[in-house]
Every structure is written in structure tokens, then in C-alpha cells.
Short mmCIF file of N, CA and C in Angstrom, two decimals:
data_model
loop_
_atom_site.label_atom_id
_atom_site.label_comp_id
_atom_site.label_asym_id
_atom_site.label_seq_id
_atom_site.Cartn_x
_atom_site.Cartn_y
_atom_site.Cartn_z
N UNK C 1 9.00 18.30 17.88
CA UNK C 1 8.08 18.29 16.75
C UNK C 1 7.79 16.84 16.37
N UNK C 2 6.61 16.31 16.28
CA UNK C 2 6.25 14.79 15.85
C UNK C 2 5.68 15.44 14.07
N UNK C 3 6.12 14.53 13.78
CA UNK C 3 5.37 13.92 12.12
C UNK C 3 5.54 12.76 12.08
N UNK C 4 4.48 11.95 10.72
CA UNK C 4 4.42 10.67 10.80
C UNK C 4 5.79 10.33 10.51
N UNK C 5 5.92 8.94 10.85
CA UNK C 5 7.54 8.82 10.49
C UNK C 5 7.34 7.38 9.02
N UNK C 6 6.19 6.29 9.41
CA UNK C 6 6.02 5.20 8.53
C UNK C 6 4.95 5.08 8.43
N UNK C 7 4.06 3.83 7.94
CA UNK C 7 2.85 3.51 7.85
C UNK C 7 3.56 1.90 8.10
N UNK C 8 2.71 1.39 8.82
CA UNK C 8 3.07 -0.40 9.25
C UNK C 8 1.94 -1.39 8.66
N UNK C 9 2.24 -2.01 8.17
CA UNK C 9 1.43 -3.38 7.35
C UNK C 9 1.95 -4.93 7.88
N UNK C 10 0.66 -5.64 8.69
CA UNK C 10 1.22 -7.05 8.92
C UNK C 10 1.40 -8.33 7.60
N UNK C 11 2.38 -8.69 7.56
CA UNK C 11 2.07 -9.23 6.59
C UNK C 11 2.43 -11.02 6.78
N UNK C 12 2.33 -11.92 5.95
CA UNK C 12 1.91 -13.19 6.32
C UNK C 12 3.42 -14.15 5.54
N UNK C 13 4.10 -13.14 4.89
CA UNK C 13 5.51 -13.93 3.97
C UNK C 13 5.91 -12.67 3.46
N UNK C 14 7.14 -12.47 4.48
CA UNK C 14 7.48 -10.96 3.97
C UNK C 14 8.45 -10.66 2.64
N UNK C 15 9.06 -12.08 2.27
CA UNK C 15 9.51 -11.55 0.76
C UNK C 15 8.57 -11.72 -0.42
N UNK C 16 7.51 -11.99 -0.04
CA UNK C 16 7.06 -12.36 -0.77
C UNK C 16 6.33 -10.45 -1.17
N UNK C 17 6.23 -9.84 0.32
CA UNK C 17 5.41 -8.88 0.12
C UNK C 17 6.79 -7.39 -0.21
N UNK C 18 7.82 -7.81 0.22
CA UNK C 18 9.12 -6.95 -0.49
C UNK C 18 8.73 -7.05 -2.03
N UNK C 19 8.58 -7.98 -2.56
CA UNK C 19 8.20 -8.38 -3.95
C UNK C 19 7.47 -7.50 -4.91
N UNK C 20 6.13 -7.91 -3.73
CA UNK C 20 4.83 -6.87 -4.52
C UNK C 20 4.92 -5.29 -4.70
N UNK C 21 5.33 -5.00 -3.25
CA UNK C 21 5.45 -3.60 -2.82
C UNK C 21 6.33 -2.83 -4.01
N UNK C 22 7.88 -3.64 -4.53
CA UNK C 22 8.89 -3.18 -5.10
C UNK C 22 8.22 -3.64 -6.67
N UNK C 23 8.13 -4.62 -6.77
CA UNK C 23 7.62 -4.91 -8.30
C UNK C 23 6.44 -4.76 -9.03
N UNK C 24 5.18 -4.30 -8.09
CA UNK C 24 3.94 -4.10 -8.59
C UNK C 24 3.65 -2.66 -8.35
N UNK C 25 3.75 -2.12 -7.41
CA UNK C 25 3.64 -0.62 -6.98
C UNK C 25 4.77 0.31 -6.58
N UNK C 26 6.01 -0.71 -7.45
CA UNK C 26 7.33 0.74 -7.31
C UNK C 26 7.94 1.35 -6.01
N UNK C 27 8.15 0.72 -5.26
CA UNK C 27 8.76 1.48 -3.67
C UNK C 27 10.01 0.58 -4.22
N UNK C 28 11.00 1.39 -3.28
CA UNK C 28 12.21 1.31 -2.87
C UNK C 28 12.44 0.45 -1.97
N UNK C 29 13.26 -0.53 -1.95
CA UNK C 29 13.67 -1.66 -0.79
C UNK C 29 15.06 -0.99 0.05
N UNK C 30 14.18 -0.73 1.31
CA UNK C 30 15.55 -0.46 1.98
C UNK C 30 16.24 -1.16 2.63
N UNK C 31 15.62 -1.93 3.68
CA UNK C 31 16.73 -3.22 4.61
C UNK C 31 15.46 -3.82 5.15
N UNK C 32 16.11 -4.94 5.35
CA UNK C 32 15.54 -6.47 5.97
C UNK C 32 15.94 -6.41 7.10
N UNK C 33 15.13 -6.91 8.16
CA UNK C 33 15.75 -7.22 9.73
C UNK C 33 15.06 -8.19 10.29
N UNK C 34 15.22 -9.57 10.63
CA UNK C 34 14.83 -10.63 11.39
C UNK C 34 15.37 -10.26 12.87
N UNK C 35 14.41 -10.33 13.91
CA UNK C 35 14.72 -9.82 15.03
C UNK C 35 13.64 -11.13 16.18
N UNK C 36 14.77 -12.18 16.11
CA UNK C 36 14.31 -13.51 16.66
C UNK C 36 14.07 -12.97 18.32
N UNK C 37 14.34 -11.95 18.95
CA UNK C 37 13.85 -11.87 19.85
C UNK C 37 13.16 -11.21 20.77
N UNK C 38 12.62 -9.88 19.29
CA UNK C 38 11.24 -10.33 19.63
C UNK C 38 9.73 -10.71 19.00
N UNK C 39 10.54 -11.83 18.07
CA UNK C 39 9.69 -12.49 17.38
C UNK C 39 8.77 -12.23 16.09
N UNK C 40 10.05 -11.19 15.51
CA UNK C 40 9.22 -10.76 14.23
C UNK C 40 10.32 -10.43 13.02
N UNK C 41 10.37 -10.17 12.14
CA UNK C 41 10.96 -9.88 11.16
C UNK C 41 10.41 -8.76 10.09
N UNK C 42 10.98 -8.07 9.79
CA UNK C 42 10.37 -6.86 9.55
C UNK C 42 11.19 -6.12 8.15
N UNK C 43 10.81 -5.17 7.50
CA UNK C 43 11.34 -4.71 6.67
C UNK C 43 10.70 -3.02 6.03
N UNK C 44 11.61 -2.10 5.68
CA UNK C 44 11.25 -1.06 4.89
C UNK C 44 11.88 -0.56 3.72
N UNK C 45 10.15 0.12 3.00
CA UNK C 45 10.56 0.31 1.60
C UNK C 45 9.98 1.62 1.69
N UNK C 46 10.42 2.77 0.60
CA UNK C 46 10.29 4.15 0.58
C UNK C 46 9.93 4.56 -1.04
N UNK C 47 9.01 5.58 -0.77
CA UNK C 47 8.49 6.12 -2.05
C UNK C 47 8.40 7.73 -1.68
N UNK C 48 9.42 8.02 -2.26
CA UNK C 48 9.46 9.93 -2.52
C UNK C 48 9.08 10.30 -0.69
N UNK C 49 10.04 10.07 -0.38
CA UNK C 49 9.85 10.13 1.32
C UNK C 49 9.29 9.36 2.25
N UNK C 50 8.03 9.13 1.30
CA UNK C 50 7.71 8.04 2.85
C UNK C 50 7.60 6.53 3.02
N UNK C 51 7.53 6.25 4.03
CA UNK C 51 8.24 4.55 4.23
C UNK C 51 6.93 3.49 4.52
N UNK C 52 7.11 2.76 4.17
CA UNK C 52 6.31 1.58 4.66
C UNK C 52 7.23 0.59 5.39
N UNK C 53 6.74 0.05 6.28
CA UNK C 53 7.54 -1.02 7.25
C UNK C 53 6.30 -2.20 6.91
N UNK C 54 6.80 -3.75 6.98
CA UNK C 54 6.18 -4.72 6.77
C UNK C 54 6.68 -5.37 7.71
N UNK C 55 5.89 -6.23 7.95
CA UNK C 55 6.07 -6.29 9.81
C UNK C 55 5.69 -8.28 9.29
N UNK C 56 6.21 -9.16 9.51
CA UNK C 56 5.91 -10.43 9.30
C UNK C 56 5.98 -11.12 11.22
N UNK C 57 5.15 -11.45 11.94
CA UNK C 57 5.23 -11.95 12.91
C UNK C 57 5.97 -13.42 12.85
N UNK C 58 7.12 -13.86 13.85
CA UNK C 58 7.89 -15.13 13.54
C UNK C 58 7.17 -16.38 14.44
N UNK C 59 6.32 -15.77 15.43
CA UNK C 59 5.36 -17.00 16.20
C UNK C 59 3.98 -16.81 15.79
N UNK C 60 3.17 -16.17 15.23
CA UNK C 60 1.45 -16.35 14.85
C UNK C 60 1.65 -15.59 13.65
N UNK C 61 1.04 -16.49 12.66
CA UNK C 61 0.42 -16.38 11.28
C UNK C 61 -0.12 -14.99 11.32
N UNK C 62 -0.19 -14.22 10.29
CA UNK C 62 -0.89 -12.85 10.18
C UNK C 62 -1.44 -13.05 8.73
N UNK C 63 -3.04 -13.43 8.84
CA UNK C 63 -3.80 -13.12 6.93
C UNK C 63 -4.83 -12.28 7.84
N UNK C 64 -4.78 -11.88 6.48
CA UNK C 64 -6.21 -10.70 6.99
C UNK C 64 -6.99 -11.02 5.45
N UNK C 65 -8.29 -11.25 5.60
CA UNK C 65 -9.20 -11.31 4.45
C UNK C 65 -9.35 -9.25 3.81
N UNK C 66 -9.58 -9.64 2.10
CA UNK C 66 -9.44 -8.58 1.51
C UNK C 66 -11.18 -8.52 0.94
N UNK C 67 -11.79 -9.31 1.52
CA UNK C 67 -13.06 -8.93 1.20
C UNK C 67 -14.08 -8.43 2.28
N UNK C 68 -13.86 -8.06 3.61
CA UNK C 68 -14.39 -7.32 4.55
C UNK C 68 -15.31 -6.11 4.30
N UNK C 69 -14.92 -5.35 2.88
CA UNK C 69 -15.15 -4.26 2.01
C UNK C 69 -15.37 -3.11 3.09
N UNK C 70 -14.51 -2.78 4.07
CA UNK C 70 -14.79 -1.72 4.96
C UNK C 70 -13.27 -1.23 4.16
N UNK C 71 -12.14 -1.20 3.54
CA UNK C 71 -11.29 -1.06 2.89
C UNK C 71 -10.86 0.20 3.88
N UNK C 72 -10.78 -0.20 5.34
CA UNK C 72 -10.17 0.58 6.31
C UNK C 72 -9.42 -0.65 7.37
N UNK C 73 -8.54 -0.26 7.73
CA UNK C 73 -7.69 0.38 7.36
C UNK C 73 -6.20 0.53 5.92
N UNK C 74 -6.37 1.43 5.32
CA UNK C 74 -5.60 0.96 4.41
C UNK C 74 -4.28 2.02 3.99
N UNK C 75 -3.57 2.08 2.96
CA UNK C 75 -2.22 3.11 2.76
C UNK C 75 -3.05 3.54 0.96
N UNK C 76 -2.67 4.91 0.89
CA UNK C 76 -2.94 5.68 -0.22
C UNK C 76 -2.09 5.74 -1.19
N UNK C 77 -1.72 5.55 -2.52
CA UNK C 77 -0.77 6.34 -2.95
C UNK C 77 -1.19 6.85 -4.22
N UNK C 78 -0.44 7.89 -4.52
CA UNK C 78 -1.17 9.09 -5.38
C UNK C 78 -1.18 8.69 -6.67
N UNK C 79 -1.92 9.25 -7.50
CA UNK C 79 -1.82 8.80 -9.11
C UNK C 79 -2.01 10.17 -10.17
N UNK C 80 -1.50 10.60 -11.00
CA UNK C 80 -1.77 11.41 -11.79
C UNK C 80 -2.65 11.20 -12.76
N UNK C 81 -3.01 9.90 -13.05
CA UNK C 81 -4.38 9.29 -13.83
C UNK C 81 -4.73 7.60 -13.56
N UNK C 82 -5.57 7.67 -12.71
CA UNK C 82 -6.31 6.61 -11.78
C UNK C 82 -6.54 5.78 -13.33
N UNK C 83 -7.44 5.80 -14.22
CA UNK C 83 -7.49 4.83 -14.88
C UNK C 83 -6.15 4.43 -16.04
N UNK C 84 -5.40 5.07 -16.34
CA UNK C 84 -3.65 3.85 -16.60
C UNK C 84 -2.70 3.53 -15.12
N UNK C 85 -3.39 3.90 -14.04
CA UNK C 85 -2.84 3.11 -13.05
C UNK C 85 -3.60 1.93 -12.63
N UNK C 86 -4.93 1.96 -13.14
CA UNK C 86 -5.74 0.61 -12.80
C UNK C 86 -5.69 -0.08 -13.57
N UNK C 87 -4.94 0.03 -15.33
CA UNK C 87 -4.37 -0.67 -16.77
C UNK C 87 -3.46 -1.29 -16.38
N UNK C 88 -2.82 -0.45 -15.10
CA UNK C 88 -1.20 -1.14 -14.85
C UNK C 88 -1.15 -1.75 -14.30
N UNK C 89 -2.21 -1.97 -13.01
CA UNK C 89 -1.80 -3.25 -11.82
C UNK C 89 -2.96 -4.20 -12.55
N UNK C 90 -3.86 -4.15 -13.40
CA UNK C 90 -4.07 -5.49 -14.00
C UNK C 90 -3.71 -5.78 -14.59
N UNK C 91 -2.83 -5.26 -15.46
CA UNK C 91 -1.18 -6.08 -15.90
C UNK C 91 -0.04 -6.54 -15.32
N UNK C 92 -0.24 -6.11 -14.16
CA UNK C 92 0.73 -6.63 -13.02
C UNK C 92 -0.44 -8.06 -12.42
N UNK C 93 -1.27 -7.98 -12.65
CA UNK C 93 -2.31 -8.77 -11.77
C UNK C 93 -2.32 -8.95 -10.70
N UNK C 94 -2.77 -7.63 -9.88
CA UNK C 94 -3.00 -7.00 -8.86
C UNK C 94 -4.13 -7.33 -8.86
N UNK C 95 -4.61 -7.35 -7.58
CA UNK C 95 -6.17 -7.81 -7.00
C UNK C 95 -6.39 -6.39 -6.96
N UNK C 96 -7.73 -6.10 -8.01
CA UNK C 96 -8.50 -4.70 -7.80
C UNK C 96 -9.82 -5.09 -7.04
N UNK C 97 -10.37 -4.54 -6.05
CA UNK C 97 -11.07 -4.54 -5.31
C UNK C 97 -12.68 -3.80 -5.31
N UNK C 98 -12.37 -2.34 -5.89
CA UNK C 98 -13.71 -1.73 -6.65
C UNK C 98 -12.95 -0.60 -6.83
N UNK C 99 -14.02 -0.12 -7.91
CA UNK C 99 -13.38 1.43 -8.54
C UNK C 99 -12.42 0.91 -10.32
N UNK C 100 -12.73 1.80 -10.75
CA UNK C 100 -11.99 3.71 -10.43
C UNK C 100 -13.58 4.06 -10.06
N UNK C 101 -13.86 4.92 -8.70
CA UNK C 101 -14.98 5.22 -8.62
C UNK C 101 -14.48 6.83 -8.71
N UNK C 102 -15.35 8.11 -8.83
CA UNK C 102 -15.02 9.58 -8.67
C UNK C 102 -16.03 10.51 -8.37
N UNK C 103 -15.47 11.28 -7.93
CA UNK C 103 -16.14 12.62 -7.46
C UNK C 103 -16.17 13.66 -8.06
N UNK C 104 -16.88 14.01 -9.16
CA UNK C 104 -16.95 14.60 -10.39
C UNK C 104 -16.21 16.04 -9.85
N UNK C 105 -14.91 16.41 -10.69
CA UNK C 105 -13.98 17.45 -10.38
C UNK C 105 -13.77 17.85 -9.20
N UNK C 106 -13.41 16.69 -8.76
CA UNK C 106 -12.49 16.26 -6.60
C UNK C 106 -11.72 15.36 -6.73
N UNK C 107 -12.29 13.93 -6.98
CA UNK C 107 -11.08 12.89 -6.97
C UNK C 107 -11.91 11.83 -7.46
N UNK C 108 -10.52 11.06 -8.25
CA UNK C 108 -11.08 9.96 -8.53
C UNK C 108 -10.25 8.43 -7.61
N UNK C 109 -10.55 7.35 -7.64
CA UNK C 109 -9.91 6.33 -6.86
C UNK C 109 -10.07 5.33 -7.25
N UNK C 110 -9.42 4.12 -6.67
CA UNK C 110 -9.82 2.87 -6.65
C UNK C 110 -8.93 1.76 -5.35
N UNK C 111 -9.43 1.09 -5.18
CA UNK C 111 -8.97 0.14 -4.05
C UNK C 111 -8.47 -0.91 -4.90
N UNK C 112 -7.36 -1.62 -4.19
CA UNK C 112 -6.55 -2.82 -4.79
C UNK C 112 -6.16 -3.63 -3.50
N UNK C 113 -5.48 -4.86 -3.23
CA UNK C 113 -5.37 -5.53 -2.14
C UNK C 113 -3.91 -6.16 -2.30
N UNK C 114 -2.84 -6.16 -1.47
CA UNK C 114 -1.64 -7.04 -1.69
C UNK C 114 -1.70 -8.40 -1.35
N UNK C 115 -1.18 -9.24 -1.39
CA UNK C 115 -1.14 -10.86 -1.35
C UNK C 115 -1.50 -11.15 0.31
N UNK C 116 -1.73 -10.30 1.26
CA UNK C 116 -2.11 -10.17 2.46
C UNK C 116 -3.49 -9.86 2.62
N UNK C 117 -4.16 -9.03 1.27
CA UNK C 117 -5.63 -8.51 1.87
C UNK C 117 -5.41 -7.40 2.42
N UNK C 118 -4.18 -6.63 2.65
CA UNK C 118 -4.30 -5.40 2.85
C UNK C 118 -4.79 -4.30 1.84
N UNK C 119 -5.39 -3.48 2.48
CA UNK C 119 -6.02 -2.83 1.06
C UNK C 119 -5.75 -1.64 1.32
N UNK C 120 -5.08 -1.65 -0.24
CA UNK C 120 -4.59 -0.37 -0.92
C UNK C 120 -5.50 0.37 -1.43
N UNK C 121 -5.32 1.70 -1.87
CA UNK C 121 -5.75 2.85 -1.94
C UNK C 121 -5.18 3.77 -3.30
N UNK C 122 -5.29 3.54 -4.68
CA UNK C 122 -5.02 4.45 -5.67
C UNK C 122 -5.64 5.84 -5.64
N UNK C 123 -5.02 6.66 -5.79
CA UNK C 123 -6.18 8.01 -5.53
C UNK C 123 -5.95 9.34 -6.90
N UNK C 124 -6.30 9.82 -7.37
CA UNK C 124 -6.16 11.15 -8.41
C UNK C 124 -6.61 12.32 -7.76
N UNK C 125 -6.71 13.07 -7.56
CA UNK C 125 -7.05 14.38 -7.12
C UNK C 125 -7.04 15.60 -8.57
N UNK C 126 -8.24 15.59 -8.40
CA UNK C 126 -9.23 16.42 -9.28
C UNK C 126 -8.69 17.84 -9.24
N UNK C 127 -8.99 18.66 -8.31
CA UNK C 127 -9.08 20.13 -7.69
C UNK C 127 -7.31 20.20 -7.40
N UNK C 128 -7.63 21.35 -8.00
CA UNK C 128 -6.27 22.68 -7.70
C UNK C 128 -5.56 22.23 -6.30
N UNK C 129 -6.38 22.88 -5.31
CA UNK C 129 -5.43 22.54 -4.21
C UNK C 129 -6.18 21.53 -3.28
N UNK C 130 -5.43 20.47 -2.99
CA UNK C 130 -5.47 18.63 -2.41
C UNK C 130 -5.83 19.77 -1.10
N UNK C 131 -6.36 18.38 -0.24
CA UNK C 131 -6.60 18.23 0.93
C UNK C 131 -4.52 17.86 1.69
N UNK C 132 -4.15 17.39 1.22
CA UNK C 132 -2.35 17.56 2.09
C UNK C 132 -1.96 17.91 0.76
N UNK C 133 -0.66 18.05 0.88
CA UNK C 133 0.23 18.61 0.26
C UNK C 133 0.92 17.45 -0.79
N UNK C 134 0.34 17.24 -1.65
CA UNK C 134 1.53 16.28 -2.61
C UNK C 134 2.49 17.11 -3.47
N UNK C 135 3.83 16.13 -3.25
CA UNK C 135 5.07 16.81 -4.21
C UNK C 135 5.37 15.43 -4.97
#
């Protein structure tokens, strides 16, 4: 049986992005691993099951620009009310990107970016029963 197991993010200073992940958007820090041979250093953090791995390359720089506005590819995470979660990361001073945009009784959203330009994904879900399964 396969299921996803993580979601992987390159990132450009990985404590820096343990930081954000744990102090701006609440995941769990699980372990650090520098792995000099084969040239990367890496780390995962977990939220209500599922994991993110941050992946810092130890020989080529990794930035990715957060203004591309194709805001693909990016990681989701759920919100029970999109606008005091978009109160909260501009009090965290989180880079918001656009939105809360919505889909009148479907979903509402907004995009945000971590200190990498990876772009995040706030989401609310409107309707009874979601497109997957949130617990």
C-alpha cells in the first residue's frame, strides 16, 4: 500500500526555516540531520500527522523567488477561519502574497511565502463535505 509519506521544501538556511515553520505556522520539530555525504542537510517537522522535510543543499545555494505568482508548487494547511489566520501571520510578519480570496460557500484562501519564497497555501473549506478528508 503507498500513501504520501512527506511533502519536501528546498530551502536556502535551514534553521532559519526550522524557525519559521515551528514559530510562525506551528509544526512540530522533529530531528535535524547534516548528511556531509551526500551533500545536504535536512530536517523534519509534523503537524497532526503529516511531515514536512526541509531539505538545505550543503554545495549549491537554493532561493527560489516568491513573486513568480504561479504559487505552484506549494504545501496547504487548513484553517477553520482564513481571515484570523491572515490577522495572525501579519502579526507574525509573514509575507502574504494575495488573498483571503473565496468561493462563495466552497472555500476561502490565501497564499503566504516562507523566508525561501516557497509558497504557502492557507485554505478554509466552506461545504459540508471537503474534497480529502480533514481531521
Amino acid at each position: 500500500m503507498i500513501k504520501l509519506d512527506h511533502i519536501a521544501v528546498g530551502v536556502s538556511n535551514l534553521d532559519a526555516a526550522i524557525d519559521f515553520y515551528e514559530q510562525k505556522i506551528g509544526l512540530k520539530f522533529l530531528f535535524k540531520k547534516v548528511d556531509e555525504a551526500h551533500g545536504e542537510a535536512f530536517a523534519y517537522l509534523e503537524m497532526k500527522g503529516a511531515r514536512l522535510e526541509l531539505l538545505q543543499s550543503l554545495r549549491l545555494p537554493k532561493s527560489r523567488a516568491a513573486d513568480d505568482h504561479s504559487f505552484c508548487p506549494h504545501m496547504a494547511f487548513a484553517s477553520n477561519d482564513i481571515h484570523a489566520t491572515e490577522q495572525d501571520l501579519r502579526g507574525k510578519q509573514v509575507i502574504l502574497l494575495k488573498g483571503p480570496m473565496e468561493i462563495p460557500g466552497m472555500v476561502r484562501w490565501l497564499y503566504a511565502a516562507d523566508p525561501d519564497g516557497n509558497v504557502l497555501e492557507f485554505v478554509q473549506w466552506l461545504q459540508q463535505e471537503k474534497p480529502i478528508n480533514q481531521t
